[in-house]
Structure formats: C-alpha cells, structure tokens
XYZ file of C-alpha atoms in Angstrom:
700
model
C 35.658 7.425 -3.825
C 34.453 10.752 -2.444
C 31.312 9.143 -0.995
C 33.405 7.008 1.375
C 35.376 10.013 2.586
C 32.236 11.682 3.953
C 31.072 8.691 6.014
C 31.322 8.289 9.768
C 33.422 5.353 11.033
C 30.197 3.360 11.684
C 28.918 4.001 8.179
C 32.272 3.298 6.537
C 32.642 -0.067 8.286
C 29.201 -1.150 7.097
C 29.670 0.176 3.542
C 33.090 -1.418 2.936
C 32.535 -4.730 4.712
C 34.276 -7.651 3.013
C 32.242 -10.359 4.752
C 29.965 -12.607 2.724
C 26.839 -11.617 4.602
C 26.185 -8.578 6.791
C 23.221 -7.121 8.651
C 23.217 -3.365 9.274
C 20.991 -2.090 12.066
C 20.330 1.498 11.043
C 18.300 3.510 13.530
C 16.050 6.362 12.441
C 17.967 9.328 11.027
C 21.357 7.604 11.052
C 22.140 8.045 7.355
C 20.896 4.670 6.172
C 20.366 5.740 2.557
C 23.836 7.292 2.390
C 25.362 4.091 3.767
C 23.394 1.913 1.359
C 24.438 4.103 -1.556
C 28.091 3.869 -0.465
C 27.775 0.099 -0.134
C 26.526 -0.186 -3.707
C 29.269 2.102 -5.001
C 31.883 0.047 -3.119
C 30.620 -3.197 -4.668
C 30.647 -1.738 -8.186
C 34.032 0.008 -7.981
C 36.202 -1.548 -5.276
C 34.942 -5.124 -5.691
C 34.416 -4.704 -9.439
C 31.047 -6.506 -9.553
C 29.144 -5.701 -12.787
C 26.008 -3.641 -12.143
C 23.701 -6.229 -13.722
C 24.950 -8.769 -11.173
C 23.922 -6.588 -8.237
C 20.307 -6.552 -7.036
C 19.010 -3.987 -4.534
C 15.547 -4.230 -2.972
C 13.903 -1.046 -1.709
C 10.620 -0.392 0.109
C 9.291 2.038 -2.532
C 9.884 2.917 -6.159
C 10.762 6.448 -5.051
C 13.577 5.096 -2.864
C 14.845 2.975 -5.761
C 15.007 6.006 -8.051
C 16.749 8.115 -5.395
C 19.410 5.492 -4.670
C 19.969 4.828 -8.386
C 20.569 8.541 -9.006
C 22.940 8.807 -6.039
C 24.985 5.782 -7.102
C 25.191 7.020 -10.697
C 26.372 10.415 -9.435
C 29.317 8.778 -7.660
C 30.300 5.965 -10.041
C 29.000 7.146 -13.417
C 28.512 4.527 -16.134
C 29.428 1.703 -13.769
C 25.869 2.005 -12.383
C 24.221 1.203 -15.737
C 22.283 -2.048 -15.519
C 21.908 -1.970 -11.728
C 18.860 -4.080 -10.810
C 17.036 -2.055 -8.197
C 13.367 -1.883 -7.242
C 10.712 -3.064 -4.818
C 10.145 -6.714 -3.984
C 7.096 -6.726 -6.231
C 8.741 -5.054 -9.228
C 11.834 -7.297 -9.102
C 9.862 -10.510 -8.674
C 7.474 -9.395 -11.417
C 10.385 -9.306 -13.894
C 11.253 -12.901 -13.052
C 7.615 -14.013 -13.190
C 7.207 -12.516 -16.678
C 9.991 -14.823 -17.887
C 8.353 -17.953 -16.448
C 4.622 -17.102 -16.325
C 3.411 -20.255 -18.087
C 5.132 -22.438 -15.466
C 3.387 -20.567 -12.636
C -0.265 -21.241 -13.415
C -0.696 -18.249 -15.726
C -1.744 -18.263 -19.370
C 1.219 -16.215 -20.567
C 3.476 -13.278 -19.715
C 0.801 -10.697 -20.565
C -0.948 -11.345 -17.238
C -2.572 -8.392 -15.498
C -2.026 -7.258 -11.907
C -5.209 -6.837 -9.920
C -5.932 -3.609 -8.063
C -7.805 -3.518 -4.748
C -11.231 -2.695 -6.226
C -11.103 -5.540 -8.732
C -9.808 -7.838 -6.002
C -12.912 -7.111 -3.933
C -15.173 -7.827 -6.922
C -13.427 -11.099 -7.695
C -13.514 -12.200 -4.065
C -17.277 -11.701 -3.924
C -17.568 -14.074 -6.874
C -15.259 -16.566 -5.133
C -17.058 -16.208 -1.797
C -20.267 -17.506 -3.381
C -18.603 -20.906 -3.889
C -20.540 -23.680 -2.066
C -17.751 -24.524 0.400
C -17.104 -20.836 1.163
C -19.904 -18.424 2.083
C -22.212 -20.035 -0.443
C -24.770 -18.778 -2.959
C -28.163 -17.354 -2.048
C -30.898 -19.955 -2.002
C -34.530 -18.929 -1.885
C -36.668 -21.144 0.303
C -39.832 -22.383 -1.471
C -42.133 -20.933 1.189
C -40.710 -17.380 0.902
C -42.832 -14.572 -0.457
C -41.241 -12.168 -2.944
C -40.858 -9.579 -0.186
C -39.243 -12.095 2.161
C -36.915 -13.303 -0.590
C -35.877 -9.728 -1.368
C -35.068 -9.063 2.296
C -33.222 -12.378 2.623
C -31.238 -11.690 -0.558
C -30.218 -8.274 0.756
C -29.075 -9.821 4.041
C -27.118 -12.460 2.126
C -25.370 -9.824 0.004
C -24.338 -7.888 3.120
C -23.020 -11.072 4.703
C -21.197 -12.032 1.504
C -19.498 -8.624 1.326
C -18.343 -8.886 4.943
C -17.062 -12.426 4.427
C -15.255 -11.441 1.216
C -13.548 -8.536 2.993
C -12.402 -10.830 5.800
C -11.203 -13.329 3.185
C -9.249 -10.595 1.375
C -7.252 -9.788 4.498
C -6.689 -13.435 5.394
C -5.681 -14.524 1.884
C -3.201 -11.650 1.716
C -1.640 -12.846 4.979
C -1.642 -16.471 3.871
C 0.201 -15.533 0.685
C 2.729 -13.512 2.686
C 3.317 -16.596 4.856
C 3.718 -18.952 1.881
C 0.392 -20.824 1.882
C -0.715 -21.768 -1.635
C -4.061 -22.939 -3.017
C -2.427 -26.315 -3.744
C -1.548 -26.712 -0.067
C -5.152 -25.983 0.885
C -6.420 -28.558 -1.621
C -4.081 -31.226 -0.247
C -6.269 -33.932 1.306
C -3.490 -34.889 3.696
C -3.449 -31.517 5.459
C -4.886 -31.152 8.986
C -8.507 -30.072 9.418
C -9.156 -26.555 10.690
C -12.106 -24.887 12.402
C -15.246 -24.392 10.303
C -14.783 -20.681 9.580
C -11.116 -21.053 8.603
C -12.108 -23.885 6.262
C -14.615 -21.547 4.594
C -11.916 -18.898 4.165
C -9.579 -21.541 2.749
C -12.253 -22.636 0.252
C -12.699 -19.011 -0.768
C -8.923 -18.776 -1.359
C -9.019 -21.788 -3.716
C -12.024 -20.377 -5.622
C -10.439 -16.922 -5.786
C -7.185 -18.317 -7.162
C -9.143 -20.125 -9.876
C -10.946 -16.910 -10.816
C -7.605 -15.088 -10.965
C -5.696 -17.580 -13.070
C -8.591 -18.263 -15.468
C -8.460 -14.540 -16.296
C -4.637 -14.506 -16.518
C -4.430 -12.244 -13.460
C -2.206 -11.932 -10.388
C -2.641 -10.029 -7.170
C 0.308 -8.486 -5.318
C 0.786 -11.558 -3.147
C 1.099 -13.776 -6.223
C 3.942 -11.735 -7.695
C 6.341 -13.005 -5.048
C 4.707 -16.258 -3.938
C 4.557 -17.671 -7.473
C 8.270 -16.979 -7.989
C 9.190 -18.586 -4.655
C 7.119 -21.697 -5.496
C 8.731 -21.774 -8.954
C 12.187 -21.764 -7.327
C 11.119 -24.487 -4.883
C 9.884 -26.766 -7.667
C 12.473 -26.051 -10.361
C 16.064 -25.999 -9.029
C 17.385 -25.482 -12.546
C 15.476 -22.209 -12.944
C 16.572 -21.164 -9.447
C 20.232 -21.744 -10.344
C 19.790 -19.795 -13.581
C 18.239 -16.778 -11.826
C 20.441 -16.860 -8.705
C 23.631 -17.134 -10.753
C 22.908 -13.626 -12.067
C 22.868 -12.189 -8.509
C 26.412 -11.927 -7.158
C 25.304 -9.624 -4.340
C 21.827 -8.733 -3.082
C 21.084 -5.754 -0.831
C 17.787 -5.341 0.989
C 16.653 -2.007 2.409
C 13.938 -1.740 5.126
C 14.433 -5.455 5.686
C 12.731 -5.310 9.087
C 9.344 -5.230 7.303
C 9.918 -8.316 5.134
C 7.437 -11.174 5.392
C 8.165 -14.904 5.213
C 7.788 -15.185 1.423
C 9.991 -12.149 0.813
C 12.658 -13.678 3.045
C 12.501 -16.913 1.058
C 12.724 -14.893 -2.193
C 15.939 -13.181 -1.025
C 17.541 -16.357 0.306
C 16.732 -18.171 -2.941
C 18.442 -15.469 -5.013
C 21.472 -15.535 -2.703
C 21.713 -19.332 -2.848
C 24.437 -19.499 -5.515
C 26.863 -16.735 -4.506
C 25.682 -16.315 -0.915
C 26.511 -12.599 -0.724
C 23.990 -10.372 0.986
C 23.662 -7.022 2.780
C 20.548 -6.585 4.919
C 19.733 -3.084 6.157
C 16.953 -1.934 8.472
C 15.808 -1.135 11.988
C 13.882 -3.667 14.061
C 12.340 -0.787 16.002
C 10.674 0.466 12.833
C 8.955 -2.848 12.094
C 5.326 -1.644 11.753
C 3.762 -3.868 9.088
C 2.503 -6.861 11.052
C -0.849 -6.557 9.256
C 1.024 -7.350 6.022
C 2.880 -10.335 7.439
C 5.949 -8.541 8.816
C 7.402 -9.574 12.158
C 10.214 -8.750 14.570
C 13.250 -10.882 13.774
C 12.809 -10.750 9.992
C 16.207 -9.133 9.434
C 18.103 -11.856 11.267
C 16.069 -14.605 9.577
C 16.885 -13.121 6.182
C 20.605 -12.637 6.818
C 21.111 -15.926 8.679
C 22.890 -16.691 11.963
C 26.409 -16.237 10.570
C 25.910 -12.687 9.298
C 28.216 -10.044 10.745
C 26.342 -7.285 12.590
C 26.957 -3.571 12.124
C 25.098 -0.738 13.836
C 24.484 2.900 12.944
C 23.646 4.732 16.164
C 24.261 8.460 15.567
C 20.959 10.140 14.726
C 21.516 13.244 12.603
C 17.832 14.236 12.490
C 16.382 14.535 15.995
C 17.416 16.341 19.150
C 18.346 14.549 22.375
C 15.026 15.644 23.869
C 13.065 13.943 21.071
C 15.155 10.765 21.098
C 14.743 10.178 24.831
C 11.005 9.246 24.753
C 11.415 7.628 21.316
C 14.059 5.261 22.725
C 12.273 4.746 26.011
C 8.978 3.590 24.470
C 10.612 0.710 22.548
C 12.730 -0.237 25.571
C 9.475 -1.483 27.129
C 9.397 -4.197 24.471
C 10.979 -7.606 24.978
C 14.476 -7.103 23.576
C 18.016 -8.377 23.984
C 19.559 -4.997 24.790
C 18.466 -1.375 25.360
C 17.804 0.853 22.350
C 20.926 2.793 21.375
C 20.206 5.872 19.287
C 22.128 9.045 20.111
C 22.170 12.661 19.027
C 24.726 15.442 19.432
C 22.036 18.153 19.191
C 19.894 19.691 21.923
C 16.608 21.539 21.529
C 13.180 22.225 22.975
C 11.587 19.787 25.429
C 8.852 17.514 24.114
C 5.531 19.110 25.022
C 2.559 16.946 26.060
C -0.883 18.508 26.442
C -4.288 17.260 27.519
C -7.474 18.825 26.140
C -11.138 18.671 27.221
C -12.280 17.215 23.866
C -10.815 16.042 20.583
C -12.319 19.084 18.831
C -10.614 21.368 21.333
C -7.364 19.448 20.776
C -7.676 20.076 17.037
C -8.378 23.786 17.508
C -5.389 24.174 19.847
C -2.985 22.425 17.439
C -4.293 24.487 14.505
C -3.587 27.661 16.509
C -0.041 26.488 17.307
C 0.602 25.695 13.645
C -0.692 29.099 12.589
C 1.751 30.685 15.058
C 4.622 28.653 13.587
C 3.751 29.660 10.021
C 3.343 33.310 10.964
C 6.705 33.083 12.724
C 8.378 32.054 9.483
C 8.174 28.251 9.574
C 7.858 26.526 6.208
C 4.385 24.871 6.090
C 5.852 21.881 4.254
C 8.084 21.228 7.279
C 5.092 20.795 9.600
C 3.213 17.510 9.955
C 0.386 16.085 12.068
C 0.687 12.314 12.420
C -2.273 10.079 13.299
C -2.619 6.459 14.362
C -5.719 6.141 12.140
C -7.086 8.271 9.296
C -10.548 8.601 10.905
C -8.998 11.007 13.437
C -8.113 13.599 10.785
C -11.392 15.421 10.128
C -11.469 17.819 13.137
C -7.889 18.866 12.338
C -8.724 19.320 8.671
C -11.556 21.670 9.620
C -9.592 23.503 12.331
C -6.704 24.275 9.970
C -9.105 25.532 7.323
C -10.778 27.867 9.820
C -7.361 29.191 10.804
C -6.509 29.886 7.184
C -3.705 27.320 7.054
C -3.412 25.404 3.767
C -2.824 21.691 4.222
C -2.778 18.375 2.389
C -4.346 15.302 3.955
C -2.483 12.178 2.921
C -4.353 8.931 3.513
C -1.934 6.719 1.617
C -4.104 6.709 -1.510
C -2.233 7.630 -4.657
C -3.631 9.368 -7.717
C -3.866 5.929 -9.295
C -6.562 4.973 -6.777
C -8.925 7.659 -8.095
C -11.973 6.462 -10.004
C -11.240 8.282 -13.254
C -7.674 6.949 -13.367
C -8.865 3.394 -12.799
C -11.407 3.881 -15.593
C -8.761 5.035 -18.081
C -6.478 2.150 -17.097
C -9.435 -0.192 -17.681
C -9.592 1.100 -21.270
C -5.930 0.182 -21.773
C -6.550 -3.221 -20.167
C -9.357 -3.892 -22.661
C -6.973 -3.054 -25.514
C -4.426 -5.542 -24.167
C -7.005 -8.177 -23.216
C -10.406 -7.790 -24.983
C -11.825 -10.489 -22.642
C -11.065 -8.614 -19.390
C -14.529 -8.760 -17.813
C -13.507 -6.778 -14.713
C -12.348 -3.859 -16.874
C -15.510 -4.229 -18.968
C -17.776 -3.826 -15.926
C -15.845 -0.700 -14.898
C -16.448 1.196 -18.175
C -19.644 -0.358 -19.563
C -21.939 2.319 -18.101
C -19.676 5.363 -17.984
C -21.593 7.270 -19.280
C -24.868 5.390 -18.841
C -25.792 3.040 -21.676
C -28.766 1.555 -19.841
C -26.913 -1.711 -19.354
C -27.800 -2.905 -15.873
C -26.014 -5.487 -13.760
C -27.923 -8.400 -15.285
C -27.242 -7.145 -18.831
C -23.491 -6.858 -18.155
C -23.450 -10.323 -16.582
C -25.298 -11.663 -19.620
C -22.731 -10.159 -22.002
C -19.876 -11.592 -19.943
C -21.525 -15.047 -19.946
C -21.854 -14.904 -23.739
C -18.156 -14.060 -24.038
C -17.216 -17.002 -21.807
C -19.558 -19.646 -23.164
C -19.105 -18.762 -26.835
C -15.387 -18.011 -26.424
C -15.587 -14.586 -28.040
C -14.210 -11.177 -27.159
C -16.413 -8.782 -25.220
C -17.105 -6.438 -28.135
C -18.468 -9.403 -30.100
C -20.492 -10.496 -27.063
C -22.104 -7.035 -26.982
C -23.286 -7.507 -30.562
C -24.556 -11.028 -29.907
C -26.477 -9.757 -26.868
C -28.510 -7.509 -29.168
C -29.774 -10.503 -31.157
C -32.958 -12.347 -30.314
C -32.843 -15.601 -28.347
C -29.474 -15.019 -26.727
C -30.751 -15.029 -23.144
C -30.093 -11.333 -22.508
C -33.153 -9.097 -22.277
C -32.231 -5.684 -23.664
C -34.746 -2.956 -24.421
C -34.346 -0.653 -27.404
C -32.275 1.932 -25.506
C -29.999 -0.726 -23.989
C -29.450 -2.312 -27.408
C -28.372 1.053 -28.802
C -25.988 1.434 -25.869
C -24.594 -2.067 -26.409
C -23.964 -1.310 -30.096
C -22.036 1.871 -29.251
C -20.091 0.011 -26.580
C -19.272 -2.805 -29.028
C -17.817 -0.306 -31.517
C -15.655 1.359 -28.840
C -14.355 -1.958 -27.486
C -13.643 -3.233 -30.998
C -11.557 -0.152 -31.789
C -9.665 -0.544 -28.510
C -8.955 -4.197 -29.285
C -7.664 -3.205 -32.732
C -5.349 -0.631 -31.160
C -4.013 -3.334 -28.869
C -3.735 -5.937 -31.603
C -1.710 -3.596 -33.832
C 0.485 -2.434 -30.951
C -0.410 1.247 -31.146
C 1.256 3.588 -28.610
C -0.429 3.834 -25.222
C -1.188 7.538 -25.743
C -3.223 6.650 -28.845
C -5.036 3.817 -27.055
C -6.125 6.196 -24.289
C -7.230 8.750 -26.909
C -9.352 6.086 -28.577
C -10.933 5.026 -25.305
C -11.748 8.537 -24.111
C -13.262 9.498 -27.476
C -15.137 6.339 -28.418
C -16.523 5.702 -24.941
C -17.667 9.358 -24.586
C -15.999 9.354 -21.213
C -16.017 13.144 -20.875
C -19.827 13.030 -20.696
C -19.488 10.892 -17.576
C -16.835 13.164 -16.047
C -18.892 16.297 -16.740
C -21.679 15.080 -14.441
C -19.456 15.284 -11.339
C -18.943 18.354 -9.167
C -15.165 17.909 -9.318
C -15.126 17.470 -13.116
C -12.208 19.866 -13.626
C -10.005 17.990 -11.136
C -10.925 14.687 -12.775
C -9.983 16.030 -16.195
C -6.647 17.264 -14.836
C -5.911 13.800 -13.412
C -6.786 12.172 -16.728
C -4.580 14.645 -18.604
C -1.691 13.902 -16.222
C -2.000 10.152 -16.863
C -2.369 10.751 -20.595
C 0.875 12.787 -20.648
C 2.634 10.102 -18.620
C 1.609 7.486 -21.188
C 3.562 9.315 -23.908
C 6.757 7.718 -22.586
C 5.411 4.197 -23.236
C 5.106 2.308 -26.487
C 4.065 -1.020 -24.987
C 0.658 -1.085 -23.281
C 1.410 -4.118 -21.103
C 4.545 -2.441 -19.709
C 2.541 0.730 -18.998
C -0.082 -1.263 -17.074
C 2.632 -3.132 -15.180
C 4.323 0.081 -14.051
C 1.035 1.733 -13.120
C -0.069 -1.226 -11.016
C 3.238 -1.362 -9.145
C 3.359 2.369 -8.341
C 0.673 1.845 -5.682
C 2.796 -0.794 -3.957
C 3.217 0.880 -0.558
C 4.248 4.145 -2.191
C 3.924 7.178 0.099
C 2.071 10.014 -1.556
C 3.849 13.351 -1.793
C 1.766 16.395 -0.999
C 2.004 20.004 -2.111
C 5.353 21.393 -0.959
C 3.734 24.577 0.362
C 1.251 22.900 2.692
C 1.078 21.389 6.154
C 0.842 17.602 5.976
C -1.733 15.411 7.699
C -0.621 11.756 7.524
C -1.074 8.425 9.195
C 2.039 7.238 10.994
C 2.387 4.413 8.464
C 2.340 6.956 5.594
C 5.008 9.060 7.308
C 7.615 6.291 7.219
C 10.777 7.533 5.534
C 9.785 11.204 5.855
C 11.000 13.894 8.224
C 9.790 17.353 9.286
C 11.001 20.248 11.428
C 7.838 20.269 13.551
C 5.722 17.198 14.309
C 2.405 16.999 16.167
C 1.167 13.618 17.431
C -2.454 13.993 18.591
C -4.688 11.169 19.712
C -2.351 9.673 22.315
C -5.363 8.720 24.399
C -6.820 5.549 25.828
C -8.528 3.503 23.126
C -6.673 5.151 20.232
C -2.939 4.813 20.865
C -2.243 1.974 21.266
C -5.010 0.777 18.987
C -6.847 -1.843 21.100
C -7.704 -4.105 18.173
C -4.157 -4.048 16.799
C -2.743 -4.662 20.279
C -5.008 -7.687 20.761
C -4.463 -9.177 17.295
C -0.762 -9.883 17.507
C 0.158 -13.066 15.672
C 0.413 -16.245 17.720
C 2.370 -18.424 15.310
C 6.066 -18.697 14.531
C 8.315 -18.164 11.497
C 7.717 -20.912 8.949
C 4.059 -21.422 9.928
C 2.087 -21.003 6.678
C -1.344 -21.166 8.351
C -0.934 -18.831 11.322
C 2.252 -16.963 10.474
C 4.922 -15.562 12.766
C 4.108 -13.482 15.832
C 3.638 -9.969 14.435
C 1.709 -6.852 15.376
C 0.436 -6.591 18.938
C 1.334 -4.094 21.647
C 5.041 -4.149 20.804
C 4.316 -3.009 17.262
C 2.149 -0.174 18.618
C 5.162 1.008 20.616
C 7.269 0.852 17.463
C 4.669 3.018 15.716
C 5.113 5.641 18.433
C 8.891 5.406 17.945
C 8.488 5.981 14.192
C 6.151 8.944 14.785
C 8.469 10.661 17.270
C 11.588 10.186 15.141
C 10.056 12.016 12.174
C 10.721 15.297 14.059
C 13.881 17.343 13.607
C 13.271 20.304 15.936
C 10.029 20.116 17.938
C 7.632 17.372 18.955
C 4.172 17.937 20.452
C 2.138 15.012 21.803
C -1.478 15.478 22.885
C -4.681 13.710 23.922
C -8.317 14.586 24.718
C -10.105 13.719 27.967
C -13.302 13.040 26.041
C -13.737 11.996 22.431
C -16.899 12.531 20.360
C -19.860 14.919 20.194
C -20.886 16.212 23.616
C -24.343 17.569 22.715
C -25.569 14.285 21.278
C -24.275 12.322 24.252
C -22.075 10.309 21.964
C -18.809 11.205 23.633
C -16.711 8.751 25.582
C -13.998 9.034 28.168
C -10.472 9.129 26.811
C -7.525 10.397 28.874
C -3.779 9.901 28.483
C -2.420 6.726 26.928
C -0.136 4.690 29.178
C 2.444 5.230 26.420
C 2.900 8.749 27.796
C 3.861 7.291 31.175
C 6.153 4.717 29.546
C 7.939 7.601 27.808
C 8.346 9.298 31.189
C 6.610 12.420 29.821
C 4.574 14.833 31.920
C 1.477 16.454 30.484
C -0.124 19.814 31.110
C -3.874 20.296 30.983
C -5.024 23.003 28.623
C -8.188 25.014 29.056
C -11.023 24.457 26.655
C -10.492 26.146 23.310
C -13.634 27.449 21.672
C -14.628 25.007 18.966
C -17.111 27.428 17.427
C -14.310 28.517 15.127
C -14.327 25.051 13.578
C -17.607 26.017 11.934
C -19.901 23.728 10.014
C -18.379 21.078 7.810
C -19.840 22.755 4.728
C -18.234 26.095 5.610
C -14.908 24.390 6.343
C -15.021 22.575 3.021
C -15.584 25.861 1.185
C -12.601 27.362 2.999
C -10.487 24.331 2.198
C -11.254 24.795 -1.481
C -10.209 28.436 -1.410
C -7.049 27.624 0.553
C -6.044 24.758 -1.687
C -6.638 22.096 0.973
C -6.042 18.746 -0.704
C -6.963 15.180 0.060
C -4.418 12.947 -1.635
C-alpha cells in the first residue's frame, strides 16, 4: 500500500506490528494520525480483517471522520462498515441494543445536556439524606422565611454543583448507585455521604425519565458486561481488533470498556502520549495507556517531531522531565528556528497590549491570522487580550470550548424535538413553556408537570387539565390562554413524533406553533440567533428519525473542539487547543498563581487505579506541567511565553503581585522585562465590543 511506503521506520514498525497487543507512544507532532490510519489500512488489507470487525476509538467525532476518510482513500470499499467513533458514541450504540437491561425504559432514552443536568441535580439535592428540603421554622416571620429560603436556594445550588462534579468522577471511576445503596459498604464522612445520597436520588430522577448522562453511556455498558457474560461474548466476538487513539486520557470505566471488548479476540492497539495526559478532572490519570494495553503489550515509540523546531521542543521536553518518570522525555526535531522568547510585563493589561501589537506586526508582515493562537490556562484570562486585539484592528475568535449546540436558541429548538419524541419530557417542557412569555410562572409549570405525573398523561393534556377548576393550579385568565396555546403546540409536536414525520418538519412545527420567533426578536443578537436556528434546521434535513438526530446532536458536544473562522486569530484555553497546531503561539499568564493553577495543583487525586470511591491519582502539579508541554508543542515556528508582575486593576487597589512562574525556571528559560505599554489604547469595554462587532470578533 502507498500509505506504508511514506512512513518512517518508527511509524512502519508500529503500523505493521503482528503482535496481539501493542502500545504506541506517539509524542506531539510525530505523525500519530498517519500511523493510526496506516495501522487500520494494514489490518483491513494485509491481515484481511473485515471492516465491521474492527473498532477504532477516537477522542472527537472530527478525528473519527478524518481517519475514516483517510482510510477509505487508501483502501477504498474495504473501509465500508468500519466502526469508528468516540467512547460515548460507540458505547451508546451498544446501550441502545440493551437499554431495558440497564435500568432504562427503552432504547428511545434521551441524553442529558449540562443545563438539564444542573436542573435535575437541584431536584435530587433536595432529597432528605442529601442537602435536604427547605423547612420553615414555626417562629419565622414571612420576611425571615423569605431570607432563609433564599439562603437555602443558594446553598442548594452550590451543593448541586459540587455533586455534579463528584458524580461525574464517580461514574468515570466505576461507582454505581447500587454500590452506594449497598448496606455492607464502609461508612464515609458526613459530607461524602450527602453527595452519595444525592447521586442515588439523581440516578432515580434520570432513569424515571428514561434519561442518561454522559457518564451513564459507558458505565451502564460496562456494568451490563460485568453482569451478563453472554452479552459480553456476543458483543466482544464482533471486535477482532480494537484501536484506541488518545488513550492517555482514558478513565477507569473507559479502560474496562476496551478490555471487555477485547476479551474474546484479545487484539488491541493503544496509541497516545503520557505527556499529553491533561484530563485528570474527568477521571484521567498517568498510566492509563499501560493499564489499558496490559503488561504484555509490545511498546513502540514515535519520537521524531515534524511540527516544532528544536528551540521549541527543548523547554517542552524539559518541563515534563521534572515529573516523576521512568526515563527522560525523548522528542526530537530536525528543524531549527527562532529562540523561545519570554517577557515580563508590569501588568496583565500591559501584557495584553504588547502581545496584540506583536500579532499586528505578524499579520502586517504577511502571517496568516488563522495560524496565530493565544493559549490560556483559564478562560477568565482572555478579556484583556480580546479588547487589545480589537483596539489594534485584529479580527479574532475566542474559543471557550462551547459549541454552537450550547447556545440557548439551539437548546430550545432541540427541546421541541425532544417533546415530539417524548411528550412527557418535563425538562424540555420547562425550557420552552415561556418562550415567548405565556404568563406561566414557576409554580404554574410545576403544577402542570405534577398533573402529568400523577394523572399519567402527556404534558399537552396536563396543560388543558390545568385550565380546569379544582385541579390545584391557580392560573389567571392570561395564563389560561397561554396554557391553551401551549397545549395546542405540544399536541401538534407529539403528533409529528407519533407519526414519525421528518425532523425538519418537526422543527418547523415547533418554531411556528410556539411562536418562537417572537421570543428571539426581543434579543439584541436576534439576527445571529436566527442564523444559528437556520443552520440547525438545514442540518436536520439529513435526518428522518428524530431520536437519531437528538442522539447525534447530544454527542457532538462530547469534548469536541470548536473550529473558529479560518481568517481570524484564535484565543483558546490550552485544553481546547489539544490536537491543533499553529505557526505562531503566544502563552501569556505564566505567572505565580495562574500557571500552575494552585487549585488544580493541590487537588491531585490521592487514590489508586481500581478505587471507585477516590479514583486513581490524577491531576496535580505533574498534570500542570503536561499542560505547559501541550501548549508549547502547538507551535510550529515561534513561541512566546509571558507573565505580568501585577495582575488586576491598579486604580481600585485590587491588583495583586504576580511574577514569573517557577515553570519558566524549570524550562531553563530567561525572561526580559518589557517597559510598560500604554493601556489607554485598550479603551472602554463598550468601545472594544463595538470594534469587535465591526471586525467580526467572535465568541464561539
């Protein structure tokens, strides 16, 4: 095959390996995707494995599509039927086949987004053994009760948010609600017990609505395999070889998922780079690749970086060499270039102005704006740079990791489709009930939902019942009229779903019958909202089945990096930059208290692999060093690192000392102090926002 002829000896050895199980350590820029593509082509052609017996796991849907296209280009029809996708999309296909055995009503289950997850967790958090419901003391006055209720709601929201993060980790470690409910389990501290009780209540709320969150998609399949060896054999027999990309970021449940599917044929290729393991907050940990592949796997290494210069690789390698490791980092380049420049600035605003000026010089010198990126440890650092670039007349796109599908109007339209598929979806009902306003307050919506539950009717019927006397819902004349209009719209949506109408038609029904454009028209960015809705509406034309459309839409947000305008400078978090590369990279904010992030450095996991309560040791200072390694290795030609000596607003005495991060010393880099750059050119936020609009400055 021509693809094998173009590989380096390192790549060719890894791609054509005949061993049962191999682990490929592929450093940044070493041609990992090319090697993985060649490996798949080799399996399909040289080893003659049918495509539908090969499974490949990728970190994003975009990567899956890219690899699929590359393989098809080289092997043609042999690639048809290749099972490739993210962990969540692949496990979701299996779960659909066995939903009823996994605590779900049926295979039409919905997948919860983050907003609905928060709402459901606040319901679960009010369970007696969790945060608990508000109780008014008899001696309280109305004013005191109102203040106490407000305080309770704030506390509930904070507890629910903490529970959301902890439950997500627990699911990634393999802890189930059944394990928590086991009376034989050890007792934990009081607060952890409250979180555990919230998990049990939350899981009940999910499953009673026929819903899953992202953690369930994999955990439920792993538990199914644990409990039903016959189903495991049936599913694993179909996987004659499994390949896993970006395996260094796998969590415990994902590792169990892979090993289960490899349990019949035993053939596996694990690809990744331990020094790019940066997802400890999602349950990832150093050592995941070896745990997935097993102790007998043959090791291969790709060490020739084709992206960066020697000057860029030196500090990138050196920073991770400070971590506890078996051997020094080996990542080489045969290219030389400009030295890495490190600069110190009086303030963070001055730092932003200086970088904006350098970027303007690059663009005026002929650099492609799309090949320039500013990478940040945290998104809160972006605003001064956003304003500085706008004042310099440089168009940019700020990527926070939020996709178009996280926008309010898109969630609202998807809620309409959800109500067509499931006319009892109370979370979707709450989202659209008052858009535009129908004078149905929180208590009225709760009353309608209670009617639907207690009388076992669909929500459109509950709206009609709520308008009748003696139903327990107090609606005035205007609210009753709103409820009647809402009932008609929901009934028509349910009919569309019941008769299996195309998704495009369902969305048309929802937009028209719910008068959604009236709601959109009230917003300043109405035109942008309409464009987003039109884009989703066009996308829906390719779907006949509403449940499949919802499934694909929910999985697109699964860690997917968001592509910006190709003609603009990119502002990204380091996490969002993973898998990308640019000619010129700026890494500001390498100051004390920001990089490394103190909270992340202190919150490294204390458990060990296999621990379902405390998880493996992940995150911590070593992961912060790996983040720096990832940031530096995004650069092809030039890398600028910078820090401020003070951070914050000087005039209001809200600034604090900063200064160079000790990471700069660990990289053996020397900094130069820059004089103060006038920050007057940053202008007022309002002026900068107006400029951003004229320049096409996007937040995506």
